[in-house]
């Protein structure tokens, strides 16, 4: 599979019908998802590996990992409607591709409340940015670092300095950062009139040796 094919397949996935503002539900743009997943795959972090998608929403990140050959993907999402969407999207991809895929588990759970006790090779996450629940972004990061030695996580670029400290505190270090611009206005109801671009950094971090 090429990166372009991956991006096209991910662009076909169903989006949130009525995004829930209090949960900061917005879909990861398919190009951004394809870019970071492709990078992870090139680094040997996906093929045959166990992957966890935290705050999985539509499932785009975890399903992309599945397309790139992950052995097992666990999706953690608080919202039952979104969890149903992940299952629908999984079936959609099975129809669109003929390829044999790994197994999935969908956990409808709060990433921040229950210790998840998951272990994996890689965590991919586009978490809430902490606009509604203060520090949800760094709390997700802490949860991610407890699960896997390699993490890709999207954050507002305005929090870069803060994030850098939070990453060091977890005993992790940055490998690479990927800059993106998300248009949040298109999907978040309270912004609907004014689509506004938000600059985003996806951090690839790894556990210190
Ligand atoms: N990566 C997904 C969703 C990004 S939006 C996609 O691109 O489709 C963030 C997601 O985190 C939303 O689906 C929201 O419902 C979920 N979420 C918010 N708070 C959560 C929590 N405490 N535990 C688990 N999931 C949560």
Short mmCIF file of C-alpha atoms and ligand atoms in Angstrom, two decimals:
data_model
loop_
_atom_site.label_atom_id
_atom_site.label_comp_id
_atom_site.label_asym_id
_atom_site.label_seq_id
_atom_site.Cartn_x
_atom_site.Cartn_y
_atom_site.Cartn_z
CA UNK A 1 0.00 0.00 0.00
CA UNK A 2 1.24 3.51 -0.83
CA UNK A 3 0.87 6.54 1.39
CA UNK A 4 -1.50 8.09 -1.16
CA UNK A 5 -3.74 5.00 -1.16
CA UNK A 6 -3.76 5.03 2.63
CA UNK A 7 -4.85 8.71 2.65
CA UNK A 8 -7.61 8.02 0.11
CA UNK A 9 -8.95 5.04 2.08
CA UNK A 10 -8.93 7.03 5.32
CA UNK A 11 -10.75 9.91 3.62
CA UNK A 12 -13.62 7.52 2.89
CA UNK A 13 -14.33 6.86 6.58
CA UNK A 14 -17.51 8.15 8.20
CA UNK A 15 -17.14 11.29 10.31
CA UNK A 16 -18.97 12.24 13.52
CA UNK A 17 -22.60 12.97 12.58
CA UNK A 18 -23.22 15.28 15.53
CA UNK A 19 -19.86 16.01 17.11
CA UNK A 20 -20.10 16.43 20.89
CA UNK A 21 -18.49 19.69 21.83
CA UNK A 22 -17.91 18.77 25.48
CA UNK A 23 -15.86 15.76 24.36
CA UNK A 24 -13.93 17.87 21.82
CA UNK A 25 -14.93 15.57 18.98
CA UNK A 26 -13.37 16.56 15.69
CA UNK A 27 -11.99 14.23 13.08
CA UNK A 28 -8.28 14.00 12.36
CA UNK A 29 -7.76 15.08 8.73
CA UNK A 30 -7.00 11.99 6.64
CA UNK A 31 -3.81 13.53 5.20
CA UNK A 32 -2.45 14.17 8.70
CA UNK A 33 -3.37 10.66 9.82
CA UNK A 34 -1.71 9.13 6.74
CA UNK A 35 1.45 11.22 7.23
CA UNK A 36 2.15 10.14 10.81
CA UNK A 37 1.09 6.53 10.27
CA UNK A 38 3.31 6.28 7.22
CA UNK A 39 6.22 7.61 9.24
CA UNK A 40 5.56 5.07 12.00
CA UNK A 41 5.35 2.26 9.45
CA UNK A 42 8.66 3.30 7.84
CA UNK A 43 10.23 3.10 11.30
CA UNK A 44 8.97 -0.45 11.73
CA UNK A 45 6.51 0.48 14.47
CA UNK A 46 3.32 -0.89 12.88
CA UNK A 47 3.75 -4.08 10.85
CA UNK A 48 2.96 -7.06 13.11
CA UNK A 49 2.70 -4.79 16.17
CA UNK A 50 0.16 -4.08 18.89
CA UNK A 51 -1.24 -0.57 18.66
CA UNK A 52 -3.53 1.42 20.97
CA UNK A 53 -5.58 4.39 19.74
CA UNK A 54 -6.53 6.67 22.68
CA UNK A 55 -9.61 8.88 22.22
CA UNK A 56 -10.23 6.94 19.05
CA UNK A 57 -13.35 8.82 17.84
CA UNK A 58 -13.99 7.69 14.27
CA UNK A 59 -11.12 5.22 14.60
CA UNK A 60 -9.12 6.80 11.77
CA UNK A 61 -5.69 6.43 13.41
CA UNK A 62 -6.09 2.87 14.65
CA UNK A 63 -7.81 1.73 11.46
CA UNK A 64 -4.99 3.25 9.43
CA UNK A 65 -2.53 1.25 11.53
CA UNK A 66 -4.57 -1.86 10.78
CA UNK A 67 -4.34 -1.13 7.04
CA UNK A 68 -0.56 -0.88 7.41
CA UNK A 69 -0.37 -4.34 8.92
CA UNK A 70 -0.77 -3.96 12.69
CA UNK A 71 -1.41 -7.34 14.32
CA UNK A 72 -3.85 -6.01 16.91
CA UNK A 73 -5.39 -2.60 17.53
CA UNK A 74 -7.22 -1.52 20.69
CA UNK A 75 -9.43 1.55 20.44
CA UNK A 76 -10.29 3.42 23.64
CA UNK A 77 -13.16 5.88 23.35
CA UNK A 78 -15.52 7.30 26.00
CA UNK A 79 -18.51 7.80 23.72
CA UNK A 80 -20.64 4.76 22.79
CA UNK A 81 -21.83 6.40 19.56
CA UNK A 82 -18.24 6.92 18.47
CA UNK A 83 -17.41 3.33 19.41
CA UNK A 84 -20.22 2.19 17.11
CA UNK A 85 -18.76 4.39 14.37
CA UNK A 86 -15.39 2.65 14.74
CA UNK A 87 -17.06 -0.71 14.12
CA UNK A 88 -18.90 0.71 11.08
CA UNK A 89 -15.69 2.17 9.70
CA UNK A 90 -13.88 -1.11 10.24
CA UNK A 91 -16.54 -2.88 8.16
CA UNK A 92 -16.36 -0.18 5.49
CA UNK A 93 -12.61 -0.68 5.15
CA UNK A 94 -13.03 -4.45 4.97
CA UNK A 95 -15.34 -3.88 1.99
CA UNK A 96 -13.00 -1.38 0.33
CA UNK A 97 -9.88 -3.51 0.66
CA UNK A 98 -9.51 -7.18 0.05
CA UNK A 99 -6.59 -7.58 2.33
CA UNK A 100 -6.47 -9.72 5.44
CA UNK A 101 -6.37 -7.55 8.54
CA UNK A 102 -5.38 -7.86 12.19
CA UNK A 103 -7.79 -8.07 15.09
CA UNK A 104 -9.43 -5.18 16.91
CA UNK A 105 -10.81 -4.49 20.38
CA UNK A 106 -13.04 -1.51 21.08
CA UNK A 107 -13.13 -0.35 24.71
CA UNK A 108 -15.79 2.19 25.58
CA UNK A 109 -14.00 3.71 28.55
CA UNK A 110 -12.69 6.94 30.06
CA UNK A 111 -8.98 7.21 29.39
CA UNK A 112 -8.55 9.51 32.38
CA UNK A 113 -10.52 7.73 35.09
CA UNK A 114 -9.77 4.04 35.00
CA UNK A 115 -6.22 2.80 34.93
CA UNK A 116 -6.32 1.12 31.54
CA UNK A 117 -3.67 -1.53 32.24
CA UNK A 118 -2.97 -1.88 28.54
CA UNK A 119 0.41 -2.57 27.03
CA UNK A 120 1.32 -2.11 23.40
CA UNK A 121 4.20 -1.38 21.05
CA UNK A 122 2.77 1.94 19.90
CA UNK A 123 0.12 4.47 20.94
CA UNK A 124 -1.47 6.79 18.38
CA UNK A 125 -3.69 9.53 19.73
CA UNK A 126 -5.49 12.66 18.72
CA UNK A 127 -6.73 13.55 22.19
CA UNK A 128 -9.01 16.35 23.38
CA UNK A 129 -6.90 19.51 23.35
CA UNK A 130 -7.92 20.41 26.90
CA UNK A 131 -10.17 23.26 25.81
CA UNK A 132 -13.18 21.86 27.67
CA UNK A 133 -11.44 19.85 30.38
CA UNK A 134 -8.30 21.61 31.44
CA UNK A 135 -5.15 19.51 31.04
CA UNK A 136 -7.00 16.65 29.31
CA UNK A 137 -4.26 16.85 26.66
CA UNK A 138 -1.39 16.17 29.07
CA UNK A 139 -3.45 13.63 31.02
CA UNK A 140 -3.89 11.69 27.76
CA UNK A 141 -0.16 11.96 27.16
CA UNK A 142 0.56 10.47 30.60
CA UNK A 143 -1.85 7.61 29.86
CA UNK A 144 -0.17 7.03 26.47
CA UNK A 145 3.33 6.91 28.00
CA UNK A 146 2.17 4.27 30.51
CA UNK A 147 1.05 1.99 27.66
CA UNK A 148 3.83 1.95 25.05
CA UNK A 149 7.47 2.96 24.52
CA UNK A 150 6.57 4.85 21.30
CA UNK A 151 3.80 7.45 21.02
CA UNK A 152 2.43 9.72 18.29
CA UNK A 153 0.16 12.38 19.78
CA UNK A 154 -1.47 15.53 18.35
CA UNK A 155 -1.47 18.76 20.38
CA UNK A 156 -2.08 22.46 19.88
CA UNK A 157 1.17 24.09 18.79
CA UNK A 158 0.53 26.83 21.36
CA UNK A 159 1.25 24.23 24.07
CA UNK A 160 4.64 23.13 22.60
CA UNK A 161 6.74 24.47 25.50
CA UNK A 162 4.46 22.94 28.10
CA UNK A 163 4.37 19.65 26.17
CA UNK A 164 8.15 19.49 25.98
CA UNK A 165 8.30 19.60 29.79
CA UNK A 166 5.46 17.11 30.18
CA UNK A 167 7.25 14.67 27.83
CA UNK A 168 10.50 14.91 29.81
CA UNK A 169 8.58 14.34 33.06
CA UNK A 170 7.23 11.06 31.67
CA UNK A 171 10.77 9.88 30.97
CA UNK A 172 10.29 10.26 27.21
CA UNK A 173 12.06 12.34 24.56
CA UNK A 174 10.96 13.80 21.22
CA UNK A 175 11.99 11.96 18.06
CA UNK A 176 10.27 14.24 15.57
CA UNK A 177 7.51 16.85 15.37
CA UNK A 178 5.05 17.17 12.48
CA UNK A 179 3.32 20.53 11.87
CA UNK A 180 -0.29 20.58 10.65
CA UNK A 181 -3.14 23.04 10.30
CA UNK A 182 -6.57 21.71 11.28
CA UNK A 183 -9.75 23.54 10.39
CA UNK A 184 -11.80 22.94 13.52
CA UNK A 185 -14.66 25.20 12.57
CA UNK A 186 -15.98 22.84 9.95
CA UNK A 187 -17.10 20.26 12.49
CA UNK A 188 -17.42 21.78 15.97
CA UNK A 189 -20.93 23.11 16.41
CA UNK A 190 -20.12 26.12 18.57
CA UNK A 191 -17.68 27.34 15.94
CA UNK A 192 -19.81 26.48 12.98
CA UNK A 193 -20.12 29.98 11.60
CA UNK A 194 -16.42 30.76 11.69
CA UNK A 195 -14.15 27.97 10.53
CA UNK A 196 -10.81 28.78 12.07
CA UNK A 197 -7.45 27.22 11.34
CA UNK A 198 -5.58 25.87 14.35
CA UNK A 199 -1.91 25.02 14.19
CA UNK A 200 -1.19 21.56 15.49
CA UNK A 201 1.97 19.65 16.32
CA UNK A 202 2.04 15.88 16.19
CA UNK A 203 4.78 14.68 18.53
CA UNK A 204 6.54 11.40 17.96
CA UNK A 205 8.13 10.59 21.30
CA UNK A 206 9.97 7.55 22.64
CA UNK A 207 10.80 6.25 26.10
CA UNK A 208 14.26 7.17 27.41
CA UNK A 209 16.62 4.21 27.49
N1 LIG B 1 -8.81 10.56 16.71
C1 LIG B 1 -10.23 10.63 16.55
C2 LIG B 1 -10.94 11.56 17.53
C3 LIG B 1 -10.32 12.86 17.87
S1 LIG B 1 -11.36 13.85 18.92
C4 LIG B 1 -10.62 10.97 15.14
O1 LIG B 1 -9.82 11.52 14.42
O2 LIG B 1 -11.75 10.67 14.76
C5 LIG B 1 -11.03 13.27 20.57
C6 LIG B 1 -11.82 12.00 20.94
O3 LIG B 1 -11.57 11.71 22.30
C7 LIG B 1 -13.34 12.13 20.80
O4 LIG B 1 -13.84 11.08 20.05
C8 LIG B 1 -13.86 12.06 22.25
O5 LIG B 1 -15.13 11.45 22.37
C9 LIG B 1 -12.77 11.26 22.92
N2 LIG B 1 -12.64 11.52 24.36
C10 LIG B 1 -12.76 12.71 25.01
N3 LIG B 1 -12.52 12.56 26.32
C11 LIG B 1 -12.25 11.23 26.51
C12 LIG B 1 -11.91 10.45 27.66
N4 LIG B 1 -11.80 11.00 28.87
N5 LIG B 1 -11.69 9.12 27.48
C13 LIG B 1 -11.78 8.54 26.26
N6 LIG B 1 -12.10 9.24 25.15
C14 LIG B 1 -12.32 10.56 25.26
#
